[in-house]
mmCIF file of N, CA and C in Angstrom:
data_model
loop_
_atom_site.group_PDB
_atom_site.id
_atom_site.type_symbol
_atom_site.label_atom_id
_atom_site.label_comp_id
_atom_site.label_asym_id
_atom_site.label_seq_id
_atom_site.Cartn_x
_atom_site.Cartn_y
_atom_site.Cartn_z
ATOM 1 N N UNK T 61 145.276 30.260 228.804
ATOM 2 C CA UNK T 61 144.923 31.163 227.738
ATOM 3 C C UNK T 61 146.220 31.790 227.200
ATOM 4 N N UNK T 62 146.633 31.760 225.778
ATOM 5 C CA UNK T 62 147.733 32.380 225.580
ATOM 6 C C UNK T 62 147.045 33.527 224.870
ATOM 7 N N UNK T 63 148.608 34.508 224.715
ATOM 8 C CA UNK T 63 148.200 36.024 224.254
ATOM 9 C C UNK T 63 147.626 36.170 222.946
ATOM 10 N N UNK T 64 147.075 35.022 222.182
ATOM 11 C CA UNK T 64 146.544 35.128 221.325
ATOM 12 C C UNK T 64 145.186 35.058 221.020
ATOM 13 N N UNK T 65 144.722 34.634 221.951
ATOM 14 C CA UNK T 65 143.671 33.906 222.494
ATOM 15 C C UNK T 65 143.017 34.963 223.649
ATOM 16 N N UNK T 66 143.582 35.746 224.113
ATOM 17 C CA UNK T 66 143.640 36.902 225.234
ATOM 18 C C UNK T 66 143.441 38.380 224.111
ATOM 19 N N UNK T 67 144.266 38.584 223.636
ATOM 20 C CA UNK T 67 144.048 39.175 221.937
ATOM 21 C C UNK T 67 142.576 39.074 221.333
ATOM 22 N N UNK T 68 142.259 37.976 221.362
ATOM 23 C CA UNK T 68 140.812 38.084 220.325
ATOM 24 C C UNK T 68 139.778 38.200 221.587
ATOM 25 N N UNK T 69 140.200 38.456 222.195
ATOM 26 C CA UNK T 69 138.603 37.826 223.280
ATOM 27 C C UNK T 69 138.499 39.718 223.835
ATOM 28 N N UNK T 70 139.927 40.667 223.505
ATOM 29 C CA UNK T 70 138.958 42.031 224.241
ATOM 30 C C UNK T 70 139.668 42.555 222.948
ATOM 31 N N UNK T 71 139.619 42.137 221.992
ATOM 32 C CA UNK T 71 139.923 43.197 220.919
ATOM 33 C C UNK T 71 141.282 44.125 220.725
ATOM 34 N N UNK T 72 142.327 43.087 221.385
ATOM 35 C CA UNK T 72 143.734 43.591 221.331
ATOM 36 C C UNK T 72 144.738 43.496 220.327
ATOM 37 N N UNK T 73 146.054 44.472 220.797
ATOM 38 C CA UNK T 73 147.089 43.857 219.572
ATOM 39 C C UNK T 73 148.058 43.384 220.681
ATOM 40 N N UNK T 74 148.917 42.457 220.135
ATOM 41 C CA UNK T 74 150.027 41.532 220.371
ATOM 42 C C UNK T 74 151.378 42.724 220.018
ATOM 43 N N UNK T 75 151.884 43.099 221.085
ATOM 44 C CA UNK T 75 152.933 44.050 221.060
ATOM 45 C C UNK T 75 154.593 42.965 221.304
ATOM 46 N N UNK T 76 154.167 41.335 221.932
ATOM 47 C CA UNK T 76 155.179 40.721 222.135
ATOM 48 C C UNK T 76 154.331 39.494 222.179
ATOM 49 N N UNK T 77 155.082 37.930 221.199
ATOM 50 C CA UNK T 77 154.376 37.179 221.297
ATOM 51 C C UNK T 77 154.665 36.394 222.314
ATOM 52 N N UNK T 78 153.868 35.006 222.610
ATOM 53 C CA UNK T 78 154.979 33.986 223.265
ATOM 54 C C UNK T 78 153.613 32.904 223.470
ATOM 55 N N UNK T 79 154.198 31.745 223.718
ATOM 56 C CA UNK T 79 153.561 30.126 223.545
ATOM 57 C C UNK T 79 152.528 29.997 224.805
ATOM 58 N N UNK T 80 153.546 30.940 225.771
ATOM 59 C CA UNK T 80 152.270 30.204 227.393
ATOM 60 C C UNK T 80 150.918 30.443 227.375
ATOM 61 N N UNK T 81 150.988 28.964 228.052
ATOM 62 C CA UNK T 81 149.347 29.291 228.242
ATOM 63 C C UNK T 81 148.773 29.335 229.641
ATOM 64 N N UNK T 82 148.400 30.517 230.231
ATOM 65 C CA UNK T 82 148.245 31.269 231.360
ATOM 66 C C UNK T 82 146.783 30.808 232.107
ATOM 67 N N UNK T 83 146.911 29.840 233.525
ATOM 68 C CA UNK T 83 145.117 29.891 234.375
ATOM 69 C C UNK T 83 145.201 30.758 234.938
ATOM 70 N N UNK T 84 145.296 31.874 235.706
ATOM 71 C CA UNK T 84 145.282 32.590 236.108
ATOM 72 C C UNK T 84 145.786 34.045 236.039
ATOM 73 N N UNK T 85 144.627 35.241 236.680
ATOM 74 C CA UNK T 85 144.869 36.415 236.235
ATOM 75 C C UNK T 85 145.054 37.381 237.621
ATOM 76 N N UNK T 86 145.612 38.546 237.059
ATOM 77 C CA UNK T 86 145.953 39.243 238.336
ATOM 78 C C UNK T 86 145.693 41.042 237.836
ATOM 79 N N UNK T 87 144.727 41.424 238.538
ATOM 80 C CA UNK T 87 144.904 42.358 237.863
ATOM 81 C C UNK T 87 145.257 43.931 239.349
ATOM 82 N N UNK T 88 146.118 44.801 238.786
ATOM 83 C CA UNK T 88 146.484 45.426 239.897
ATOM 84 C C UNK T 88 147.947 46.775 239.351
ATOM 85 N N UNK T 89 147.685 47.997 240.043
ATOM 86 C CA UNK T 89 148.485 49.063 239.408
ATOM 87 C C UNK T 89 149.575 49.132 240.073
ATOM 88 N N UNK T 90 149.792 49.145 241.491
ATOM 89 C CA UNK T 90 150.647 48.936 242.365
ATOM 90 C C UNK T 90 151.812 47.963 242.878
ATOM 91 N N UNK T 91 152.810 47.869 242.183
ATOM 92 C CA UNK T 91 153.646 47.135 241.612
ATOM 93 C C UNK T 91 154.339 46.402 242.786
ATOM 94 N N UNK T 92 154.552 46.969 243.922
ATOM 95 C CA UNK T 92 155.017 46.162 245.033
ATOM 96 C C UNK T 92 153.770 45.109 245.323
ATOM 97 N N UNK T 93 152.665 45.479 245.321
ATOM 98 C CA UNK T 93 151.364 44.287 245.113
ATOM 99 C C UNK T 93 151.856 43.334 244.396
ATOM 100 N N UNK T 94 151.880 44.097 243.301
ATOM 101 C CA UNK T 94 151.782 42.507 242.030
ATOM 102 C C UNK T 94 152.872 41.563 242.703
ATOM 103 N N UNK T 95 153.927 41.994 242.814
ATOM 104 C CA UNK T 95 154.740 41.462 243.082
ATOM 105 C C UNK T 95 154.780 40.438 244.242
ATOM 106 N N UNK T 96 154.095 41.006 245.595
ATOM 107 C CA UNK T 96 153.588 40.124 246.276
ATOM 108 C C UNK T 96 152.699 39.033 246.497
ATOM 109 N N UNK T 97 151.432 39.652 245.203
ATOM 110 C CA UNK T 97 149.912 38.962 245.514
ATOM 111 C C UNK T 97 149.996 37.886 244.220
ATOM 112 N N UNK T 98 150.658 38.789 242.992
ATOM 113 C CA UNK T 98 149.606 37.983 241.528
ATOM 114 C C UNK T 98 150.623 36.646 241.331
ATOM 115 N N UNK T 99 149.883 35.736 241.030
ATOM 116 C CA UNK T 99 150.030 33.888 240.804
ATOM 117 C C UNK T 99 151.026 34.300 239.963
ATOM 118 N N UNK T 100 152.342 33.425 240.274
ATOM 119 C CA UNK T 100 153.419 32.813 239.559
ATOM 120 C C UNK T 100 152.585 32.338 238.152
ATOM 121 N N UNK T 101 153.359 32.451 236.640
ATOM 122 C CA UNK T 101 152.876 32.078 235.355
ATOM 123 C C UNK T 101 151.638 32.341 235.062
ATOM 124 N N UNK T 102 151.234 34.024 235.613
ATOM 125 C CA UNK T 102 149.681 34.357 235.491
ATOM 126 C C UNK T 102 149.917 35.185 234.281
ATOM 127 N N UNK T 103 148.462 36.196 233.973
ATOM 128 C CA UNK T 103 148.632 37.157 233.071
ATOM 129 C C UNK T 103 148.318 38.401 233.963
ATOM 130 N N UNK T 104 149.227 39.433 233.817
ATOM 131 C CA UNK T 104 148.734 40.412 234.454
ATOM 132 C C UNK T 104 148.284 41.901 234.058
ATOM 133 N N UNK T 105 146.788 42.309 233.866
ATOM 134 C CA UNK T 105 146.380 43.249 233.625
ATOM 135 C C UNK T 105 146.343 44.469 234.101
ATOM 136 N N UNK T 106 146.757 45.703 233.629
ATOM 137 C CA UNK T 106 147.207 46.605 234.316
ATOM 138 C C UNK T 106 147.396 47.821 233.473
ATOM 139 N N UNK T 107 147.478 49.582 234.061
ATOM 140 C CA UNK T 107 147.507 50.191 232.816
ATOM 141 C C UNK T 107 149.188 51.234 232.887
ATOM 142 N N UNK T 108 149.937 50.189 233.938
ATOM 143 C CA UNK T 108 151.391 50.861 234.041
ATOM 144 C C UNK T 108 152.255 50.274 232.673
ATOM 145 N N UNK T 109 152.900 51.188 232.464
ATOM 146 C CA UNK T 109 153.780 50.819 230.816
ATOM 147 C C UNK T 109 154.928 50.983 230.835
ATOM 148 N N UNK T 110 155.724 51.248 231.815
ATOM 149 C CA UNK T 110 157.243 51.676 231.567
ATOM 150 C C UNK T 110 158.002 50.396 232.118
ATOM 151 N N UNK T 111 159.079 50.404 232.043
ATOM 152 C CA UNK T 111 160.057 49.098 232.027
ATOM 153 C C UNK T 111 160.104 48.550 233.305
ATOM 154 N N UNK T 112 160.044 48.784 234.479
ATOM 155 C CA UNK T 112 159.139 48.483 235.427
ATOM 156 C C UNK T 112 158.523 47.273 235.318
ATOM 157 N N UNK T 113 157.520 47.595 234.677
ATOM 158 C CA UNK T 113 156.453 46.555 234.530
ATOM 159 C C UNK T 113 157.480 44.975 233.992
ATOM 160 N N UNK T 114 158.423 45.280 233.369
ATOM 161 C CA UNK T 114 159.121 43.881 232.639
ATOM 162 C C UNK T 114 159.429 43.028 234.173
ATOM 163 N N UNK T 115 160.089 44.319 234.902
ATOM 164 C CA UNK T 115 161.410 43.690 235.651
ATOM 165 C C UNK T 115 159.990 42.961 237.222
ATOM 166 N N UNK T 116 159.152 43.788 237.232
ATOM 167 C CA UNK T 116 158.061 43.422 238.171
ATOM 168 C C UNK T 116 157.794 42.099 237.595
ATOM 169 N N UNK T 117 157.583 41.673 236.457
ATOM 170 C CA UNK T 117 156.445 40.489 235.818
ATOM 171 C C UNK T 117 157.927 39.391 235.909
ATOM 172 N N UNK T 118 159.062 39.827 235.701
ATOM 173 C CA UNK T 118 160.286 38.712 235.852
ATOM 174 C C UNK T 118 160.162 38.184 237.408
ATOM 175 N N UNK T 119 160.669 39.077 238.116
ATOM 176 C CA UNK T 119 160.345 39.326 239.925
ATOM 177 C C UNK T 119 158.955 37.960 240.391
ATOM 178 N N UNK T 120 157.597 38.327 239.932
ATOM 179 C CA UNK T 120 156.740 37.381 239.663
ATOM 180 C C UNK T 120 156.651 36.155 239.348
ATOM 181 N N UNK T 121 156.846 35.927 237.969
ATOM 182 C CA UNK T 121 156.827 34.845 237.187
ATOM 183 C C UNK T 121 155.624 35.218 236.463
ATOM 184 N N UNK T 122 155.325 36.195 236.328
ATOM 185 C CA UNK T 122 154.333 36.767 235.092
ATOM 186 C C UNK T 122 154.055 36.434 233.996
ATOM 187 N N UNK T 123 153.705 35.753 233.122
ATOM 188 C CA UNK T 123 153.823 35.386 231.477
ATOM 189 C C UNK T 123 153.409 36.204 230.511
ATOM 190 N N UNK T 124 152.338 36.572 230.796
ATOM 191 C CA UNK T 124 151.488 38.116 229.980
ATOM 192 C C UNK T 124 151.223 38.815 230.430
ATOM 193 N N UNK T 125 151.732 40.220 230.178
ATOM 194 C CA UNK T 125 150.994 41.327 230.463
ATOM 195 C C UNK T 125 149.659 42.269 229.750
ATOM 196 N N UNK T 126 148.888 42.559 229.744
ATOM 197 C CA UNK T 126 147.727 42.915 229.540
ATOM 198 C C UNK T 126 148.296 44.447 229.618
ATOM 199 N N UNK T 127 148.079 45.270 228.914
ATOM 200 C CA UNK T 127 147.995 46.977 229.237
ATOM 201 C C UNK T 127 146.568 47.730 228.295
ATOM 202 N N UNK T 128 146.117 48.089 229.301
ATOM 203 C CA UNK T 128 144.852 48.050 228.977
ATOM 204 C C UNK T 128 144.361 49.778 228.597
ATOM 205 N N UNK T 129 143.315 50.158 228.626
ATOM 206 C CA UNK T 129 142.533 51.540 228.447
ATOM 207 C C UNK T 129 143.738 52.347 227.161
ATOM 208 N N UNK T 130 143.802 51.891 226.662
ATOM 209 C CA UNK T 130 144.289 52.092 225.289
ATOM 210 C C UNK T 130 146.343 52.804 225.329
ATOM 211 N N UNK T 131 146.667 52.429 227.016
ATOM 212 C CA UNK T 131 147.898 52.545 227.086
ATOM 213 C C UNK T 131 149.036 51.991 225.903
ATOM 214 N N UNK T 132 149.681 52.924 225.661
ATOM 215 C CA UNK T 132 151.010 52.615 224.507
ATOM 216 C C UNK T 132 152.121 52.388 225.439
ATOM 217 N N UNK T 133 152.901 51.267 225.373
ATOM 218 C CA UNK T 133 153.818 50.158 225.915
ATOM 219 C C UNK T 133 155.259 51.699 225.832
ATOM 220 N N UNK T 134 156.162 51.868 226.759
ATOM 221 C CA UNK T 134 157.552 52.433 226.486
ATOM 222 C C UNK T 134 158.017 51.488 225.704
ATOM 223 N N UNK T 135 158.841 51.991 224.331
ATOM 224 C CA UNK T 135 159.973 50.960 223.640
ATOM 225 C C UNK T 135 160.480 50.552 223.922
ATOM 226 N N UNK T 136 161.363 50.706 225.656
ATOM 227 C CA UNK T 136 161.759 50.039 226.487
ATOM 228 C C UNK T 136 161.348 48.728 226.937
ATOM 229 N N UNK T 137 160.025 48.464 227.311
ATOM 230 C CA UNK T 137 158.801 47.642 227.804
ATOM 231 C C UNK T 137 159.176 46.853 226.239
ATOM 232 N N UNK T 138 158.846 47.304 225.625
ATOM 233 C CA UNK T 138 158.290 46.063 224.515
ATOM 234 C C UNK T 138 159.866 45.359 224.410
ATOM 235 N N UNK T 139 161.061 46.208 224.489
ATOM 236 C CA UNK T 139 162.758 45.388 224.359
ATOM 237 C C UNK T 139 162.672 44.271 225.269
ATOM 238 N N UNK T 140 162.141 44.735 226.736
ATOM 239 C CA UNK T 140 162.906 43.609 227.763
ATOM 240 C C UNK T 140 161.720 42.631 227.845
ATOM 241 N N UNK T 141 160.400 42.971 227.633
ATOM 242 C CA UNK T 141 160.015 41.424 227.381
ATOM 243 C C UNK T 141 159.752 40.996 226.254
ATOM 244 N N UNK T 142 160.310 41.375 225.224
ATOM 245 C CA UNK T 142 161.021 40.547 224.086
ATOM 246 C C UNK T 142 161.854 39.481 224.968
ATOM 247 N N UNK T 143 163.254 40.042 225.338
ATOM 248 C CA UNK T 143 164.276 39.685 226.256
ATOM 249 C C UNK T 143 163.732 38.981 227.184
ATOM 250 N N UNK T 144 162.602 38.978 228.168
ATOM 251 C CA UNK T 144 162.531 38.208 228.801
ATOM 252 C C UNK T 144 161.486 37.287 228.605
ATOM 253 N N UNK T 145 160.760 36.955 227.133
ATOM 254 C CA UNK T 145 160.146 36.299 226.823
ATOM 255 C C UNK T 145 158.464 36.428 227.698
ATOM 256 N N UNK T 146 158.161 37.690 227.775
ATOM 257 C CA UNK T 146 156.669 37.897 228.195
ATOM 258 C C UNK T 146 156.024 38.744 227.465
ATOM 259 N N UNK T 147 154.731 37.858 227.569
ATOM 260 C CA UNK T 147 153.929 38.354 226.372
ATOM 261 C C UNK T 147 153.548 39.869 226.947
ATOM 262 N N UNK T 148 153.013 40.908 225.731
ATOM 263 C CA UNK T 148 152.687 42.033 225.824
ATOM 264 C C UNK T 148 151.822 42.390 225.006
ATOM 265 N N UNK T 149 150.443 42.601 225.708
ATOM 266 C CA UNK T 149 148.985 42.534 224.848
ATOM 267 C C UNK T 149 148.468 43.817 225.002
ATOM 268 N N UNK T 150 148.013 44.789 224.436
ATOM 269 C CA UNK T 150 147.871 45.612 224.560
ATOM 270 C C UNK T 150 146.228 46.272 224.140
ATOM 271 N N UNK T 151 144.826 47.038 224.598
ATOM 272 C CA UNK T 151 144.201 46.995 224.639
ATOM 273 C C UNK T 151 143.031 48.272 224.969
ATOM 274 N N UNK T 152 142.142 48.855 223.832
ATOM 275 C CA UNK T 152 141.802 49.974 224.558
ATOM 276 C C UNK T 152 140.720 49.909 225.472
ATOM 277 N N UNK T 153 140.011 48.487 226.027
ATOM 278 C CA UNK T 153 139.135 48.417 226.649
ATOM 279 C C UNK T 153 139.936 48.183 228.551
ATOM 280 N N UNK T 154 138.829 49.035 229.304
ATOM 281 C CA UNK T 154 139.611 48.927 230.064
ATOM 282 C C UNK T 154 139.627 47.654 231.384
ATOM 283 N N UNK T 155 140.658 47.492 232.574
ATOM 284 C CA UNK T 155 140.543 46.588 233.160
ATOM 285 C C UNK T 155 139.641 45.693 233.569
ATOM 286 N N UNK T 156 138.342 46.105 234.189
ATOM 287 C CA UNK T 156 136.620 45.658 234.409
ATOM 288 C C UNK T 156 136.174 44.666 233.586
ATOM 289 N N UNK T 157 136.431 45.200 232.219
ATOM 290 C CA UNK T 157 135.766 44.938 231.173
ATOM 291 C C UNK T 157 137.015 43.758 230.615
ATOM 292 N N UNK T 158 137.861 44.166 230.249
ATOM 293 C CA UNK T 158 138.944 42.918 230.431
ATOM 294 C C UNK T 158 138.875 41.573 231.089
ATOM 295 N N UNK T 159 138.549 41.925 232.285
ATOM 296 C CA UNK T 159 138.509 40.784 233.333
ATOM 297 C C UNK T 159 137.018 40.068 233.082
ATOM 298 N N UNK T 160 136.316 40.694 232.529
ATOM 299 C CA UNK T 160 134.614 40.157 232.253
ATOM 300 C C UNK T 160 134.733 39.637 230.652
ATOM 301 N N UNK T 161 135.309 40.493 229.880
ATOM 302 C CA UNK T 161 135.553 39.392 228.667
ATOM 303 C C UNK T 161 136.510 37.771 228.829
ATOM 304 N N UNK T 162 137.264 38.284 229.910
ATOM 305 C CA UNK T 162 138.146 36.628 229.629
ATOM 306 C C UNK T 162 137.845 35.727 230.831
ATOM 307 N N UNK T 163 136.816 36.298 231.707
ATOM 308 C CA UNK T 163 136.497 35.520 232.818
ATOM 309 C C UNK T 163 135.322 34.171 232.052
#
């Protein structure tokens, strides 16, 4: 599923684009988690926003991030995965409901 496609299915905007196309999802707030648990080239849904989140989803192999319950991305966040080429979808519905629209 790419972020465009992830975009129309819970009613999001595209804060960063990019081509991948993602099987698997991870969804989780606790960043030493993600880091441990969520699938290499997944998408990961979540409602943390600060730059963090880039360097966690690099750490990973993350492709999209999901920020969900109507979280606004740090300008920071949207620079480095520009820079590191991960998508950044952004969304006011929250995680539950996320995971049940794209399941």
């Amino acid at each position: 599923m790419t972020a465009k496609e992830i975009s129309a299915k819970i009613n999001g905007e595209i804060a960063v684009d990019s081509d991948f196309d993602a099987k698997e999802f991870y969804v989780g707030d606790f960043l030493s988690r993600v880091m441990g648990k969520a699938p290499s080239n997944s998408v990961w849904i979540t409602v943390m926003s600060n730059v963090n989140v880039a360097g966690v989803a690099v750490l990973a192999e993350i492709k999209i991030v999901v920020l969900c319950e109507g979280v606004v991305p740090a300008p920071q966040l949207v620079d480095r995965c520009r820079e590191e080429n991960i998508a950044l979808v952004t969304t006011d519905k929250g995680a539950y409901e996320c995971c049940r629209l794209l399941a």
